[in-house]
Coordinates of C-alpha atoms in Angstrom, one line a residue:
Chain A
M145 CA 41.6 -209.8 -100.8
H146 CA 43.2 -209.1 -97.9
P147 CA 44.6 -211.4 -96.1
A148 CA 43.1 -211.7 -92.3
F149 CA 45.3 -213.0 -89.5
S150 CA 42.8 -213.9 -87.7
V151 CA 41.6 -216.5 -89.8
I152 CA 45.0 -217.2 -91.4
F153 CA 45.1 -218.5 -87.9
L154 CA 41.9 -219.8 -87.9
T155 CA 42.3 -221.8 -90.0
T156 CA 45.8 -223.1 -90.0
L157 CA 46.2 -223.7 -86.2
I158 CA 42.4 -225.8 -86.5
G159 CA 44.0 -227.4 -89.3
V160 CA 46.8 -229.0 -87.1
G161 CA 44.2 -229.2 -84.9
Q162 CA 41.9 -232.0 -86.8
G163 CA 45.1 -233.3 -88.2
L164 CA 46.4 -234.5 -85.1
F165 CA 42.7 -235.8 -83.7
L166 CA 42.4 -238.4 -87.1
A167 CA 46.2 -238.9 -86.5
L168 CA 45.5 -240.4 -83.0
F169 CA 42.5 -242.2 -83.7
T170 CA 44.1 -243.9 -87.0
A171 CA 46.7 -245.4 -84.9
Q172 CA 44.2 -246.8 -81.5
S173 CA 42.2 -248.1 -85.0
Y174 CA 45.1 -249.9 -86.7
A175 CA 45.7 -250.5 -82.2
G176 CA 42.2 -251.5 -82.3
F177 CA 42.5 -254.4 -85.8
G178 CA 46.7 -255.6 -84.4
L179 CA 48.1 -253.6 -87.0
L180 CA 50.4 -251.8 -83.8
H181 CA 50.9 -251.0 -80.5
E182 CA 49.0 -250.7 -78.2
Q183 CA 50.0 -247.0 -76.9
S184 CA 49.7 -245.7 -73.2
S185 CA 46.4 -244.0 -72.9
G186 CA 48.4 -241.1 -71.2
F187 CA 49.8 -241.2 -75.2
Y188 CA 46.2 -240.5 -76.4
A189 CA 44.7 -238.1 -73.5
L190 CA 47.8 -235.9 -73.7
G191 CA 47.7 -236.2 -77.8
S192 CA 44.0 -235.4 -77.6
L193 CA 45.3 -232.3 -74.7
L194 CA 47.7 -231.2 -77.7
S195 CA 44.9 -231.4 -80.1
L196 CA 42.1 -229.2 -78.0
A197 CA 45.5 -227.1 -77.3
F198 CA 46.4 -226.0 -81.3
L199 CA 42.1 -225.9 -81.4
G200 CA 41.6 -223.4 -78.6
A201 CA 43.7 -221.2 -79.7
G202 CA 42.3 -221.1 -83.5
L203 CA 38.8 -220.4 -81.5
V204 CA 40.0 -217.3 -80.2
A205 CA 42.0 -215.8 -82.5
S206 CA 39.0 -216.0 -84.6
F207 CA 37.5 -213.7 -82.2
F208 CA 40.3 -211.2 -83.3
H209 CA 38.0 -211.4 -86.3
L210 CA 34.5 -210.1 -85.0
G211 CA 34.2 -206.9 -84.3
R212 CA 31.7 -207.7 -81.5
P213 CA 33.3 -210.8 -80.6
E214 CA 30.9 -210.0 -77.3
R215 CA 28.4 -211.2 -79.5
A216 CA 29.2 -213.8 -81.6
W217 CA 27.4 -216.5 -79.7
R218 CA 24.6 -215.4 -82.5
S219 CA 26.2 -216.4 -85.4
A220 CA 25.5 -220.3 -84.8
T221 CA 21.3 -219.7 -85.4
Q222 CA 21.7 -219.8 -89.4
W223 CA 23.3 -223.0 -89.6
R224 CA 20.6 -223.1 -92.2
T225 CA 22.4 -221.8 -95.0
S226 CA 25.6 -220.2 -93.6
W227 CA 28.5 -222.4 -93.9
L228 CA 30.2 -220.6 -91.3
S229 CA 27.1 -220.4 -89.7
R230 CA 27.3 -224.5 -88.7
E231 CA 31.5 -224.2 -88.9
V232 CA 30.9 -222.0 -85.4
I233 CA 28.5 -225.0 -84.2
V234 CA 30.7 -227.5 -85.7
L235 CA 34.0 -226.5 -84.0
P236 CA 32.8 -226.8 -80.4
A237 CA 31.9 -230.3 -81.0
F238 CA 33.7 -231.2 -82.1
M239 CA 35.9 -229.5 -79.5
G240 CA 34.1 -232.0 -77.2
T241 CA 34.5 -234.3 -78.3
V242 CA 37.9 -234.4 -78.3
A243 CA 37.7 -233.3 -74.4
L244 CA 36.0 -236.5 -73.6
Y245 CA 38.0 -238.9 -76.1
G246 CA 40.8 -237.6 -74.0
L247 CA 39.0 -237.9 -70.7
F248 CA 38.1 -241.5 -71.5
H249 CA 41.5 -242.2 -72.6
W250 CA 43.2 -240.1 -69.5
L251 CA 40.9 -242.0 -67.6
G252 CA 41.3 -245.4 -68.4
W253 CA 37.3 -245.8 -69.3
R254 CA 37.6 -248.4 -71.6
P255 CA 34.8 -250.5 -70.9
V256 CA 33.6 -253.3 -73.2
L257 CA 30.6 -252.0 -74.5
L258 CA 29.5 -254.3 -77.4
T259 CA 31.0 -256.6 -79.9
L260 CA 31.2 -256.9 -82.8
P261 CA 30.3 -260.3 -85.4
T262 CA 33.4 -259.7 -86.4
G263 CA 35.1 -260.2 -82.7
L264 CA 36.3 -256.7 -82.9
P265 CA 35.4 -254.8 -79.5
V266 CA 33.3 -251.6 -79.0
D267 CA 35.0 -249.1 -75.9
P268 CA 33.8 -245.5 -75.4
T269 CA 36.7 -244.1 -76.7
A270 CA 35.5 -245.3 -80.6
I271 CA 32.7 -244.6 -80.2
L272 CA 34.0 -241.2 -79.5
G273 CA 36.9 -241.4 -82.1
V274 CA 34.5 -242.2 -85.2
A275 CA 32.5 -239.6 -83.5
G276 CA 35.5 -237.2 -83.2
T277 CA 36.2 -238.3 -87.2
V278 CA 33.8 -237.3 -88.3
L279 CA 33.2 -234.1 -86.9
A280 CA 37.2 -233.8 -87.9
F281 CA 35.8 -233.8 -91.6
A282 CA 33.0 -231.7 -91.2
L283 CA 34.7 -229.6 -90.1
F284 CA 37.5 -229.6 -92.4
V285 CA 33.6 -229.2 -95.1
C286 CA 33.0 -226.2 -93.5
T287 CA 35.7 -224.1 -93.0
G288 CA 37.0 -225.5 -96.3
M289 CA 33.2 -223.7 -97.8
I290 CA 33.1 -220.8 -96.5
Y291 CA 34.7 -219.7 -99.0
A292 CA 34.8 -222.3 -101.6
C293 CA 30.4 -221.1 -101.7
L294 CA 31.3 -217.4 -102.3
R295 CA 30.9 -218.4 -105.9
F296 CA 32.4 -214.5 -107.0
L297 CA 35.5 -215.4 -105.6
R298 CA 36.4 -217.4 -108.7
E299 CA 40.0 -218.3 -107.1
W300 CA 38.2 -220.3 -103.9
H301 CA 34.8 -220.9 -105.5
T302 CA 36.4 -224.8 -106.4
P303 CA 35.8 -228.1 -105.4
L304 CA 39.3 -227.8 -104.5
T305 CA 39.2 -225.1 -101.4
V306 CA 37.8 -227.5 -99.4
I307 CA 39.8 -230.8 -100.5
N308 CA 43.6 -228.6 -99.8
Y309 CA 42.2 -228.0 -96.3
T310 CA 41.6 -231.2 -95.1
L311 CA 44.9 -232.1 -96.9
F312 CA 46.9 -229.0 -95.8
G313 CA 45.5 -229.7 -91.9
G314 CA 46.2 -233.3 -92.6
A315 CA 48.8 -233.2 -93.1
S316 CA 50.4 -231.1 -90.7
G317 CA 48.8 -232.7 -87.8
F318 CA 50.4 -236.5 -89.1
T319 CA 53.1 -234.5 -89.0
L320 CA 52.6 -232.7 -84.9
A321 CA 51.8 -236.0 -84.2
A322 CA 55.4 -237.9 -85.9
G323 CA 57.7 -235.2 -84.0
Y324 CA 55.1 -235.8 -80.6
A325 CA 55.4 -239.3 -80.9
A326 CA 58.8 -239.2 -81.3
V327 CA 59.4 -236.7 -78.2
A328 CA 56.8 -238.9 -75.7
G329 CA 58.8 -242.1 -76.5
S330 CA 56.4 -243.7 -78.4
D331 CA 57.3 -246.3 -81.6
L332 CA 54.5 -244.1 -83.6
A333 CA 56.6 -242.2 -85.5
G334 CA 57.4 -243.9 -87.8
F335 CA 54.3 -244.5 -88.8
F336 CA 53.2 -240.9 -88.4
A337 CA 56.0 -239.9 -90.1
G338 CA 54.8 -242.2 -93.5
W339 CA 51.5 -241.1 -93.8
A340 CA 52.5 -237.8 -92.4
M341 CA 54.2 -238.0 -96.0
I342 CA 52.0 -239.2 -98.1
L343 CA 49.2 -236.7 -97.4
T344 CA 52.1 -234.5 -97.4
G345 CA 52.2 -235.8 -101.4
L346 CA 47.7 -235.4 -101.3
A347 CA 48.4 -231.7 -100.8
L348 CA 51.0 -231.0 -103.1
V349 CA 48.7 -232.3 -105.8
G350 CA 46.1 -230.4 -104.4
R351 CA 47.7 -227.4 -104.6
V352 CA 49.6 -227.7 -107.8
A353 CA 45.8 -228.5 -109.0
S354 CA 44.3 -225.0 -108.0
L355 CA 47.5 -223.1 -108.3
I356 CA 47.4 -224.0 -112.1
R357 CA 44.1 -223.3 -112.8
N358 CA 43.9 -220.9 -110.9
A359 CA 46.3 -219.0 -113.5
R360 CA 44.1 -220.2 -116.0
L361 CA 41.0 -218.1 -114.7
K362 CA 40.2 -216.0 -116.9
P363 CA 37.1 -212.9 -115.1
K364 CA 33.8 -212.7 -115.4
S365 CA 33.2 -209.7 -114.9
S366 CA 34.3 -206.3 -116.5
L367 CA 34.2 -202.8 -115.9
Q368 CA 31.8 -202.4 -119.2
S369 CA 29.6 -204.8 -117.4
A370 CA 30.4 -203.5 -113.8
I371 CA 28.7 -199.9 -115.3
G372 CA 26.9 -200.7 -118.1
V373 CA 28.4 -199.0 -120.7
K374 CA 29.8 -201.5 -123.7
H375 CA 33.6 -199.7 -125.0
P376 CA 36.5 -201.5 -125.3
K377 CA 38.2 -198.3 -123.5
I378 CA 37.3 -197.0 -119.8
V379 CA 39.3 -196.2 -117.6
Q380 CA 38.2 -194.8 -113.3
K381 CA 38.8 -191.6 -112.3
T382 CA 37.3 -191.2 -109.4
Q383 CA 36.1 -193.1 -106.6
G384 CA 33.6 -191.4 -103.8
S385 CA 36.3 -191.1 -101.9
M386 CA 40.1 -188.9 -101.5
G387 CA 41.6 -191.3 -98.9
G388 CA 40.5 -194.8 -99.4
S389 CA 37.7 -196.2 -98.3
F390 CA 36.5 -200.2 -96.3
N391 CA 36.4 -201.3 -100.5
T392 CA 40.2 -200.2 -100.8
R393 CA 41.7 -202.0 -97.2
E394 CA 39.7 -204.8 -97.6
F395 CA 39.6 -206.2 -100.8
F396 CA 43.1 -205.4 -101.3
H397 CA 46.4 -207.1 -100.2
G398 CA 48.4 -203.9 -101.1
K399 CA 51.8 -205.9 -102.1
S400 CA 53.8 -205.8 -105.6
K401 CA 53.1 -208.5 -108.1
T402 CA 57.0 -209.8 -107.3
F403 CA 56.2 -210.2 -103.3
L404 CA 53.1 -212.6 -103.7
R405 CA 55.5 -214.2 -105.9
A406 CA 57.4 -214.5 -103.8
V407 CA 55.5 -215.8 -100.9
K408 CA 54.1 -218.4 -103.6
W409 CA 57.6 -219.6 -104.2
L410 CA 58.2 -219.2 -99.6
F411 CA 55.0 -221.7 -99.2
L412 CA 55.6 -224.4 -102.0
V413 CA 59.2 -224.8 -100.2
C414 CA 58.2 -225.0 -96.6
V415 CA 55.4 -226.9 -97.3
F416 CA 55.9 -229.4 -98.8
P417 CA 60.4 -230.1 -100.0
V418 CA 61.6 -229.4 -97.2
P419 CA 58.9 -232.0 -94.2
L420 CA 59.1 -233.8 -96.3
L421 CA 62.7 -234.9 -96.6
L422 CA 62.5 -234.3 -92.2
L423 CA 59.9 -236.7 -92.6
A424 CA 62.5 -239.5 -94.0
A425 CA 64.5 -238.3 -92.0
G426 CA 62.8 -238.6 -88.0
F427 CA 60.2 -241.9 -90.6
T428 CA 64.0 -244.2 -91.0
D429 CA 65.1 -243.3 -87.4
G430 CA 62.6 -242.1 -85.7
A431 CA 64.9 -238.5 -84.4
G432 CA 62.3 -236.4 -83.0
L433 CA 64.5 -232.8 -83.8
P434 CA 64.0 -233.6 -87.2
L435 CA 60.2 -234.5 -87.5
L436 CA 59.7 -231.7 -84.9
V437 CA 61.6 -229.3 -86.7
A438 CA 59.0 -230.4 -90.4
F439 CA 55.7 -229.6 -88.4
G440 CA 57.5 -226.0 -87.1
V441 CA 58.9 -225.3 -90.8
Q442 CA 55.0 -226.5 -92.8
Y443 CA 53.2 -224.9 -90.1
L444 CA 55.4 -222.4 -90.6
G445 CA 54.4 -222.6 -94.7
L446 CA 51.4 -222.5 -94.0
I447 CA 50.7 -219.3 -92.7
A448 CA 52.0 -218.3 -96.0
E449 CA 50.2 -220.7 -97.9
R450 CA 46.7 -219.5 -96.6
W451 CA 48.5 -215.1 -96.7
F452 CA 49.2 -216.7 -100.3
F453 CA 45.5 -217.9 -100.2
F454 CA 43.2 -214.3 -99.4
A455 CA 45.3 -212.9 -101.7
Q456 CA 45.4 -213.9 -104.5
A457 CA 41.1 -214.0 -104.7
N458 CA 40.7 -211.0 -107.0
H459 CA 37.2 -209.2 -105.6
P460 CA 34.6 -208.0 -108.5
Q461 CA 34.6 -205.8 -106.2
N462 CA 37.5 -203.9 -107.2
L463 CA 36.7 -203.1 -110.8
Y464 CA 34.6 -200.4 -108.2
Y465 CA 37.9 -199.4 -107.4
Q466 CA 41.0 -198.6 -110.1
S467 CA 41.8 -195.7 -108.6
I468 CA 41.6 -193.3 -105.9
A469 CA 41.3 -189.3 -107.0
Chain B
M101 CA 4.9 -208.2 -103.8
T102 CA 6.0 -205.4 -103.9
Q103 CA 9.9 -204.6 -104.2
L104 CA 11.7 -200.7 -104.3
A105 CA 14.8 -200.0 -106.5
L106 CA 16.3 -196.5 -107.4
V107 CA 16.3 -197.1 -110.8
I108 CA 19.4 -193.7 -111.6
D109 CA 19.6 -192.4 -115.5
L110 CA 24.0 -192.2 -116.3
N111 CA 21.9 -189.8 -119.1
V112 CA 21.3 -187.1 -116.3
C113 CA 24.0 -187.4 -113.5
V114 CA 26.4 -184.4 -113.0
G115 CA 27.9 -186.0 -110.3
C116 CA 27.8 -183.2 -108.3
H117 CA 27.5 -186.2 -104.9
A118 CA 24.3 -184.4 -103.5
C119 CA 23.3 -187.9 -103.3
V120 CA 25.9 -188.3 -101.4
T121 CA 26.2 -185.6 -99.4
N122 CA 21.6 -186.3 -98.5
C123 CA 22.3 -189.6 -97.9
K124 CA 25.0 -189.0 -95.4
E125 CA 23.0 -186.5 -93.7
W126 CA 20.2 -188.4 -93.0
N127 CA 22.0 -191.6 -91.9
T128 CA 23.6 -190.0 -89.8
S129 CA 21.7 -188.3 -87.5
G130 CA 18.7 -191.7 -87.9
P131 CA 18.6 -194.0 -84.9
A132 CA 19.9 -195.9 -85.8
G133 CA 23.5 -194.2 -84.6
P134 CA 26.5 -191.9 -86.6
M135 CA 27.7 -193.3 -90.2
V136 CA 30.9 -191.9 -88.3
D137 CA 34.1 -190.6 -90.6
Q138 CA 38.2 -191.0 -89.7
N139 CA 40.2 -188.6 -90.0
P140 CA 37.6 -185.8 -91.4
Y141 CA 40.5 -183.1 -91.0
G142 CA 43.7 -185.2 -91.6
K143 CA 46.1 -186.4 -94.5
D144 CA 43.9 -190.1 -94.6
P145 CA 40.4 -189.1 -94.3
T146 CA 38.1 -191.9 -94.5
G147 CA 34.5 -192.8 -93.3
T148 CA 31.2 -195.5 -93.4
F149 CA 29.1 -194.6 -96.7
F150 CA 26.1 -195.6 -98.0
N151 CA 26.2 -194.1 -101.6
R152 CA 29.0 -193.3 -103.4
V153 CA 29.4 -191.2 -106.8
Q154 CA 32.4 -192.3 -108.8
T155 CA 33.5 -191.3 -112.6
F156 CA 34.4 -193.3 -115.4
E157 CA 36.3 -192.2 -118.4
V158 CA 34.9 -193.8 -121.9
G159 CA 37.6 -193.3 -124.9
E160 CA 40.2 -191.8 -126.0
F161 CA 40.9 -189.1 -126.4
P162 CA 40.0 -186.4 -127.5
N163 CA 36.8 -189.1 -127.5
T164 CA 36.4 -189.4 -124.5
E165 CA 32.9 -188.7 -122.1
T166 CA 32.7 -188.6 -118.7
V167 CA 30.5 -191.1 -117.2
H168 CA 29.4 -190.6 -113.3
F169 CA 28.4 -193.9 -111.3
P170 CA 26.6 -193.6 -108.8
K171 CA 26.6 -196.8 -106.4
S172 CA 25.1 -197.9 -103.4
C173 CA 22.9 -201.4 -101.7
L174 CA 21.4 -202.5 -104.8
H175 CA 18.7 -204.4 -102.8
C176 CA 18.8 -208.1 -105.1
E177 CA 15.9 -209.5 -106.0
D178 CA 18.9 -212.1 -104.7
P179 CA 21.1 -211.8 -102.4
P180 CA 24.1 -213.4 -101.8
C181 CA 25.4 -211.3 -98.9
V182 CA 22.1 -212.1 -97.3
P183 CA 21.9 -216.3 -96.9
V184 CA 26.1 -216.6 -95.5
C185 CA 25.1 -214.4 -92.8
P186 CA 25.7 -216.3 -89.8
T187 CA 23.8 -214.6 -87.5
G188 CA 20.6 -213.8 -89.4
A189 CA 21.4 -209.5 -88.9
S190 CA 21.4 -209.2 -93.0
Y191 CA 17.8 -210.3 -94.5
K192 CA 15.2 -209.6 -97.0
R193 CA 11.9 -208.2 -96.4
K194 CA 9.2 -209.8 -98.0
E195 CA 7.2 -207.4 -98.1
D196 CA 9.0 -204.1 -99.5
G197 CA 12.6 -206.4 -101.0
I198 CA 14.5 -204.1 -99.2
V199 CA 18.2 -205.4 -98.6
L200 CA 18.7 -204.2 -94.9
V201 CA 21.4 -205.5 -91.8
D202 CA 21.0 -205.1 -88.3
Y203 CA 22.9 -203.8 -86.1
D204 CA 22.2 -204.8 -82.9
K205 CA 22.7 -209.2 -84.2
C206 CA 25.1 -207.9 -86.4
I207 CA 29.2 -209.2 -85.5
G208 CA 31.1 -207.5 -87.6
C209 CA 32.8 -210.7 -89.4
K210 CA 32.3 -208.5 -93.2
Y211 CA 31.7 -212.2 -94.6
C212 CA 28.4 -210.8 -96.2
S213 CA 31.0 -208.3 -98.2
W214 CA 33.0 -210.6 -99.3
A215 CA 29.9 -212.1 -100.8
C216 CA 28.3 -209.1 -102.3
P217 CA 29.6 -208.9 -105.8
Y218 CA 29.3 -204.9 -106.0
G219 CA 31.1 -203.9 -103.1
V220 CA 28.6 -201.7 -101.6
R221 CA 28.5 -203.2 -97.6
E222 CA 31.3 -200.9 -95.6
F223 CA 32.5 -201.9 -92.1
D224 CA 31.8 -199.0 -90.0
E225 CA 35.0 -198.8 -87.6
Q226 CA 33.5 -197.3 -85.0
Q227 CA 30.3 -199.6 -84.3
K228 CA 32.1 -202.2 -85.2
V229 CA 29.3 -202.9 -87.7
M230 CA 27.8 -203.7 -91.6
K231 CA 26.5 -201.1 -93.1
K232 CA 24.3 -200.4 -96.0
C233 CA 21.8 -198.2 -98.0
T234 CA 18.3 -198.6 -96.8
L235 CA 17.2 -196.8 -99.1
C236 CA 16.0 -194.5 -96.0
V237 CA 13.5 -197.6 -94.8
D238 CA 13.4 -195.1 -91.9
R239 CA 11.7 -191.8 -94.7
I240 CA 9.5 -194.3 -96.6
Y241 CA 6.8 -195.1 -94.8
D242 CA 6.9 -191.8 -91.6
P243 CA 3.4 -191.3 -91.9
K244 CA 4.6 -188.0 -90.2
M245 CA 6.3 -187.2 -94.0
T246 CA 4.2 -185.5 -96.3
E247 CA 3.7 -187.7 -99.3
E248 CA 6.8 -185.8 -101.2
E249 CA 9.2 -186.3 -98.3
R250 CA 8.2 -190.1 -98.1
R251 CA 11.3 -190.6 -100.3
P252 CA 14.6 -190.9 -100.0
A253 CA 17.7 -188.8 -98.9
C254 CA 19.6 -189.4 -102.1
V255 CA 16.1 -189.4 -104.6
R256 CA 15.2 -185.8 -102.8
A257 CA 18.2 -184.0 -103.5
C258 CA 19.4 -185.0 -106.6
P259 CA 18.6 -181.7 -109.1
T260 CA 18.8 -183.5 -112.1
S261 CA 15.9 -185.9 -111.2
A262 CA 18.6 -189.1 -111.8
R263 CA 17.1 -191.1 -109.0
L264 CA 13.9 -192.4 -109.7
F265 CA 12.5 -194.7 -106.7
G266 CA 9.4 -196.8 -106.6
D267 CA 8.6 -200.0 -106.7
I268 CA 9.9 -202.5 -110.0
H269 CA 7.4 -204.8 -109.2
D270 CA 4.6 -202.6 -110.2
P271 CA 5.2 -202.7 -113.4
E272 CA 3.1 -198.7 -114.5
S273 CA 4.9 -197.3 -112.0
E274 CA 7.5 -194.7 -113.1
V275 CA 10.6 -197.3 -112.9
S276 CA 8.5 -199.5 -114.0
H277 CA 7.9 -197.4 -117.3
A278 CA 11.6 -196.3 -116.9
I279 CA 13.4 -199.3 -117.2
R280 CA 11.1 -200.4 -120.0
E281 CA 10.8 -197.1 -122.4
A282 CA 14.9 -195.9 -121.9
G283 CA 16.7 -199.2 -121.7
G284 CA 16.4 -199.8 -118.6
Y285 CA 19.1 -202.2 -117.3
Q286 CA 21.7 -204.1 -114.0
L287 CA 24.9 -204.1 -113.2
M288 CA 26.9 -207.3 -112.8
A289 CA 24.0 -209.1 -115.5
E290 CA 27.5 -212.1 -115.2
W291 CA 26.4 -213.4 -111.4
G292 CA 22.4 -214.2 -111.4
T293 CA 21.9 -211.8 -107.9
N294 CA 19.6 -210.3 -110.3
P295 CA 19.8 -206.9 -108.1
A296 CA 17.1 -204.5 -108.4
N297 CA 18.5 -200.9 -109.0
H298 CA 18.4 -200.4 -113.2
Y299 CA 20.3 -198.2 -114.6
L300 CA 19.3 -196.1 -117.6
P301 CA 21.8 -196.0 -119.9
R302 CA 23.7 -192.5 -121.7
R303 CA 21.4 -191.9 -124.6
K304 CA 22.2 -189.0 -127.9
T305 CA 19.3 -188.0 -129.9
K306 CA 20.1 -188.2 -133.7
L307 CA 19.0 -187.0 -136.7
R308 CA 18.8 -189.9 -139.4
I309 CA 18.7 -189.1 -142.2
R310 CA 19.4 -189.8 -146.0
V311 CA 20.7 -187.5 -149.1
D312 CA 17.6 -188.7 -150.6
E313 CA 15.5 -188.0 -148.0
I314 CA 16.4 -184.4 -148.7
E315 CA 15.6 -183.9 -152.4
R316 CA 12.3 -184.2 -153.1
A317 CA 12.3 -187.7 -154.8
D318 CA 9.4 -186.3 -157.8
N319 CA 11.5 -183.5 -158.5
P320 CA 14.8 -185.4 -160.0
L321 CA 15.5 -182.5 -162.9
K322 CA 15.7 -180.1 -159.9
I323 CA 12.8 -177.8 -161.9
D324 CA 11.3 -176.2 -159.2
S325 CA 14.6 -174.6 -158.6
Q326 CA 15.7 -173.8 -161.9
L327 CA 16.6 -169.8 -162.2
P328 CA 15.2 -168.2 -164.5
K329 CA 11.9 -169.1 -162.2
P330 CA 8.8 -170.0 -164.2
D331 CA 6.7 -167.4 -164.9
T332 CA 4.2 -167.7 -162.8
G333 CA 1.8 -168.3 -165.3
A334 CA 3.8 -171.0 -167.3
P335 CA 2.4 -174.4 -165.7
A336 CA 4.2 -175.9 -162.6
L337 CA 5.3 -179.7 -161.5
D338 CA 2.4 -181.0 -160.7
D339 CA -0.2 -178.7 -162.7
V340 CA -1.3 -177.1 -159.6
T341 CA 0.8 -175.2 -158.2
S342 CA 2.0 -172.4 -159.6
W343 CA 4.2 -169.4 -158.3

């Protein structure tokens, strides 16, 4: 497939936003159970704002993918069948929840609404946090399923796609949360960095698993089944156009195998070992700079990762477009 | 249930591109808006087409065969492009099984083209919406046209009658007969999309005859052909005929 930067930015940016929100609410939950210090309301509010900024940037990026962005509202109608439609509904719902979560924290609006049998007080931010968490995971599933549901694109048609989108979003979000906490002078930098390292490690396992799986894939369709001629040797001579077509532009990445391999190693280095080392450095002393650099490197790596994710997918329609003449 | 479809006979397609040209002419002049080309006379001409003829060479020199292969939307009975559409612009008509795009609802996200294994949907770079073969839905029901004219433009243009049009769910239709009797097949059947359009394979008529079928089995010694020929009065091999 031809990697579109609009979609690359959409999926990576909202992943960061989702992960950052999950990090914030994880910290609040820990504090609720008395496992961590309670943070200032400003910390959650500003963190929610940061998460919203990433989600909003992703949403803006997605519009650049559309031929007719002014009709984008129509895309919320087919949620019964289309994962893309579901994402279009869940993303704004999640953004709204994050906005309310940040607002309630900022206003300090935390009256105890009810007390759980265990004696745990429940306030509006906790309810919004749980709702946001559910929506964040729903959004990961929607985003991943947009690709995983296409059975012809076998590189994507695996549960690993959804798992990896979730883990990458979580890892980058927690890494950013660690950097944010360090800059904000919170004592949570180490806590977030620890989780970021765990999530980055899990993402490494998931992505390597998908790389191994994809390397072993055998194509289901062949030129023989594509045109229905049983002969081992078939060569395309013309494809019905002289200067290319939508089919030659949208479904081919147009780069060499060497370039593809270079991007693969670039993301394997930038997403996993480098941030892990920087996170480990920040984990011990809570210094802001290595944690922020960790996020920067990991995010750049994720752009390469997503580029590779698209480029690696080999669409069966390419069988019909093997030679221009 | 009606399922309109094309049946394309690869045995007679000569690759003349008349179907492509007529398709483009009819559909670019229609009420749905033009199918615009970019750089039509420049270095890299490109544009939107509903139908393309591709050419494949089968075999190795000197034993090669050229196969011309027209390809347009197959109007799958289980179209994978329809459920993924987020706006409902892509739909399959219940009454005749034609898969269509509502150009006024399409947001141009191109997701349907990713979901089609055949690469028959093309994004219009000017109208910024996804386009595809309509089976000339604006022709085939037009009461102002004669029965003969109420067929897709590509079918009308084909000089070798390689393209048949009809209802594949009607067992007595011309297309159903063709599929049944001439070995009609679907493209990439392995994906379970159940394309409505079928293709008829290349066929060669060969006379399969054994050597013993050339000789008269009851004349093993070839007595009848011995020279000099027996007298006309002499008894013949079967005691009936005589020279």
